[in-house]
PDB file of C-alpha atoms in Angstrom:
ATOM      1  CA  MET A   1       0.000   0.000   0.000  1.00 97.00           C
ATOM      2  CA  LYS A   2       1.262   3.471  -0.845  1.00 98.00           C
ATOM      3  CA  ILE A   3       0.582   6.315   1.601  1.00 98.00           C
ATOM      4  CA  VAL A   4       1.567   9.888   0.775  1.00 98.00           C
ATOM      5  CA  CYS A   5       2.107  12.644   3.334  1.00 97.00           C
ATOM      6  CA  ILE A   6       1.575  15.973   1.554  1.00 97.00           C
ATOM      7  CA  GLY A   7       3.295  18.800   3.353  1.00 95.00           C
ATOM      8  CA  GLY A   8       5.244  15.940   4.898  1.00 95.00           C
ATOM      9  CA  GLY A   9       8.061  18.135   6.151  1.00 94.00           C
ATOM     10  CA  SER A  10       5.637  19.704   8.615  1.00 92.00           C
ATOM     11  CA  LEU A  11       5.957  18.957  12.310  1.00 91.00           C
ATOM     12  CA  TYR A  12       2.389  17.628  12.174  1.00 91.00           C
ATOM     13  CA  PHE A  13       3.865  14.401  10.824  1.00 95.00           C
ATOM     14  CA  LYS A  14       6.307  14.096  13.721  1.00 94.00           C
ATOM     15  CA  ASP A  15       3.304  13.103  15.838  1.00 93.00           C
ATOM     16  CA  LEU A  16       1.395  11.235  13.132  1.00 95.00           C
ATOM     17  CA  ILE A  17       4.173   8.900  11.964  1.00 97.00           C
ATOM     18  CA  PRO A  18       4.383   6.979  15.266  1.00 97.00           C
ATOM     19  CA  GLU A  19       0.603   6.497  15.114  1.00 97.00           C
ATOM     20  CA  LEU A  20       0.887   5.091  11.590  1.00 97.00           C
ATOM     21  CA  ALA A  21       3.718   2.805  12.673  1.00 97.00           C
ATOM     22  CA  LEU A  22       1.422   1.198  15.253  1.00 97.00           C
ATOM     23  CA  LYS A  23      -1.274   0.282  12.687  1.00 97.00           C
ATOM     24  CA  LYS A  24      -0.586  -3.363  11.864  1.00 96.00           C
ATOM     25  CA  GLY A  25      -2.886  -3.236   8.826  1.00 96.00           C
ATOM     26  CA  ILE A  26      -0.430  -0.979   6.993  1.00 97.00           C
ATOM     27  CA  TYR A  27       2.842  -2.681   7.957  1.00 97.00           C
ATOM     28  CA  GLY A  28       5.188  -2.924   4.982  1.00 97.00           C
ATOM     29  CA  SER A  29       3.608   0.037   3.215  1.00 98.00           C
ATOM     30  CA  GLU A  30       5.379   2.663   1.153  1.00 98.00           C
ATOM     31  CA  LEU A  31       5.375   5.993   2.982  1.00 98.00           C
ATOM     32  CA  TRP A  32       6.033   8.939   0.676  1.00 98.00           C
ATOM     33  CA  ILE A  33       6.997  12.238   2.305  1.00 98.00           C
ATOM     34  CA  TYR A  34       6.234  15.059  -0.141  1.00 98.00           C
ATOM     35  CA  ASP A  35       7.172  18.654   0.636  1.00 96.00           C
ATOM     36  CA  ILE A  36       8.301  21.703  -1.337  1.00 95.00           C
ATOM     37  CA  ASN A  37      11.276  21.833   1.033  1.00 95.00           C
ATOM     38  CA  LEU A  38      13.390  18.763   0.237  1.00 97.00           C
ATOM     39  CA  THR A  39      15.607  19.217   3.281  1.00 96.00           C
ATOM     40  CA  ARG A  40      12.605  18.978   5.608  1.00 95.00           C
ATOM     41  CA  ALA A  41      11.122  16.094   3.629  1.00 97.00           C
ATOM     42  CA  LYS A  42      14.390  14.162   3.953  1.00 97.00           C
ATOM     43  CA  LEU A  43      14.618  14.835   7.679  1.00 97.00           C
ATOM     44  CA  MET A  44      11.054  13.642   8.215  1.00 97.00           C
ATOM     45  CA  ALA A  45      11.768  10.577   6.067  1.00 98.00           C
ATOM     46  CA  GLN A  46      14.791   9.750   8.244  1.00 98.00           C
ATOM     47  CA  TYR A  47      12.593  10.125  11.318  1.00 98.00           C
ATOM     48  CA  ALA A  48       9.933   7.880   9.742  1.00 98.00           C
ATOM     49  CA  GLU A  49      12.537   5.213   8.974  1.00 98.00           C
ATOM     50  CA  LYS A  50      13.735   5.295  12.579  1.00 98.00           C
ATOM     51  CA  ILE A  51      10.194   5.064  13.998  1.00 98.00           C
ATOM     52  CA  SER A  52       9.263   2.330  11.518  1.00 98.00           C
ATOM     53  CA  GLY A  53      12.291   0.319  12.594  1.00 98.00           C
ATOM     54  CA  LEU A  54      11.541   0.737  16.288  1.00 97.00           C
ATOM     55  CA  ALA A  55       7.911  -0.312  15.767  1.00 97.00           C
ATOM     56  CA  GLY A  56       8.728  -3.143  13.373  1.00 97.00           C
ATOM     57  CA  ALA A  57       6.402  -1.563  10.785  1.00 98.00           C
ATOM     58  CA  GLY A  58       8.677  -2.224   7.822  1.00 98.00           C
ATOM     59  CA  PHE A  59       7.784   0.996   6.019  1.00 98.00           C
ATOM     60  CA  ARG A  60       9.665   1.772   2.821  1.00 98.00           C
ATOM     61  CA  VAL A  61      10.134   5.528   3.102  1.00 98.00           C
ATOM     62  CA  TYR A  62      10.746   8.033   0.307  1.00 98.00           C
ATOM     63  CA  ALA A  63      11.247  11.812   0.341  1.00 98.00           C
ATOM     64  CA  THR A  64      10.398  13.892  -2.713  1.00 98.00           C
ATOM     65  CA  THR A  65       9.480  17.303  -4.072  1.00 98.00           C
ATOM     66  CA  ASN A  66       7.797  15.667  -7.065  1.00 98.00           C
ATOM     67  CA  LEU A  67       4.057  15.699  -6.348  1.00 97.00           C
ATOM     68  CA  PRO A  68       2.935  13.590  -9.334  1.00 98.00           C
ATOM     69  CA  GLN A  69       5.447  10.897  -8.340  1.00 97.00           C
ATOM     70  CA  ALA A  70       4.305  11.026  -4.722  1.00 98.00           C
ATOM     71  CA  VAL A  71       0.589  10.653  -5.435  1.00 98.00           C
ATOM     72  CA  ASP A  72       0.783   8.197  -8.340  1.00 98.00           C
ATOM     73  CA  ASP A  73      -0.978   4.977  -7.272  1.00 97.00           C
ATOM     74  CA  ALA A  74      -1.332   6.174  -3.659  1.00 98.00           C
ATOM     75  CA  ARG A  75      -4.119   4.461  -1.725  1.00 97.00           C
ATOM     76  CA  ALA A  76      -4.184   7.141   0.984  1.00 97.00           C
ATOM     77  CA  ALA A  77      -3.135  10.772   1.279  1.00 97.00           C
ATOM     78  CA  ILE A  78      -2.682  12.792   4.450  1.00 96.00           C
ATOM     79  CA  PHE A  79      -2.417  16.562   4.101  1.00 94.00           C
ATOM     80  CA  ASN A  80      -0.937  19.270   6.260  1.00 91.00           C
ATOM     81  CA  ILE A  81      -0.293  22.578   4.554  1.00 80.00           C
ATOM     82  CA  GLY A  82       0.900  25.489   6.629  1.00 71.00           C
ATOM     83  CA  ASP A  83       3.715  27.039   8.547  1.00 62.00           C
ATOM     84  CA  VAL A  84       5.371  25.220  11.443  1.00 58.00           C
ATOM     85  CA  GLY A  85       7.433  28.184  12.529  1.00 51.00           C
ATOM     86  CA  ALA A  86      10.938  29.135  11.566  1.00 48.00           C
ATOM     87  CA  GLY A  87      12.724  26.954  14.103  1.00 53.00           C
ATOM     88  CA  GLY A  88      10.500  23.904  13.986  1.00 56.00           C
ATOM     89  CA  GLY A  89      10.864  23.487  17.739  1.00 56.00           C
ATOM     90  CA  GLY A  90      14.440  22.251  17.308  1.00 58.00           C
ATOM     91  CA  PHE A  91      13.405  19.275  15.176  1.00 62.00           C
ATOM     92  CA  TYR A  92      15.163  20.689  12.115  1.00 59.00           C
ATOM     93  CA  ALA A  93      18.292  21.806  13.956  1.00 60.00           C
ATOM     94  CA  SER A  94      20.324  19.042  12.333  1.00 57.00           C
ATOM     95  CA  ALA A  95      19.563  20.349   8.828  1.00 50.00           C
TER      96      ALA A  95
END
């Protein structure tokens, strides 16, 4: 199953990804992190890989700025469009 997170670099997904990782019905899914900011998308993808590993969810995680690629054949889309603040609460400090 392919799941796309649109605006995926947003801190909203920092809280949502662990919830997804606990849903056994989607274990092994592709998780696509789409954002216009590739740096943030990659950081969130790294976080998702870590959480997936800890939960044993087996997500295959991808980061992209290519919306058509992200949504192609997706079975589910989760949106969060908006500003998370300049600092991102320290989450993006490693960027």
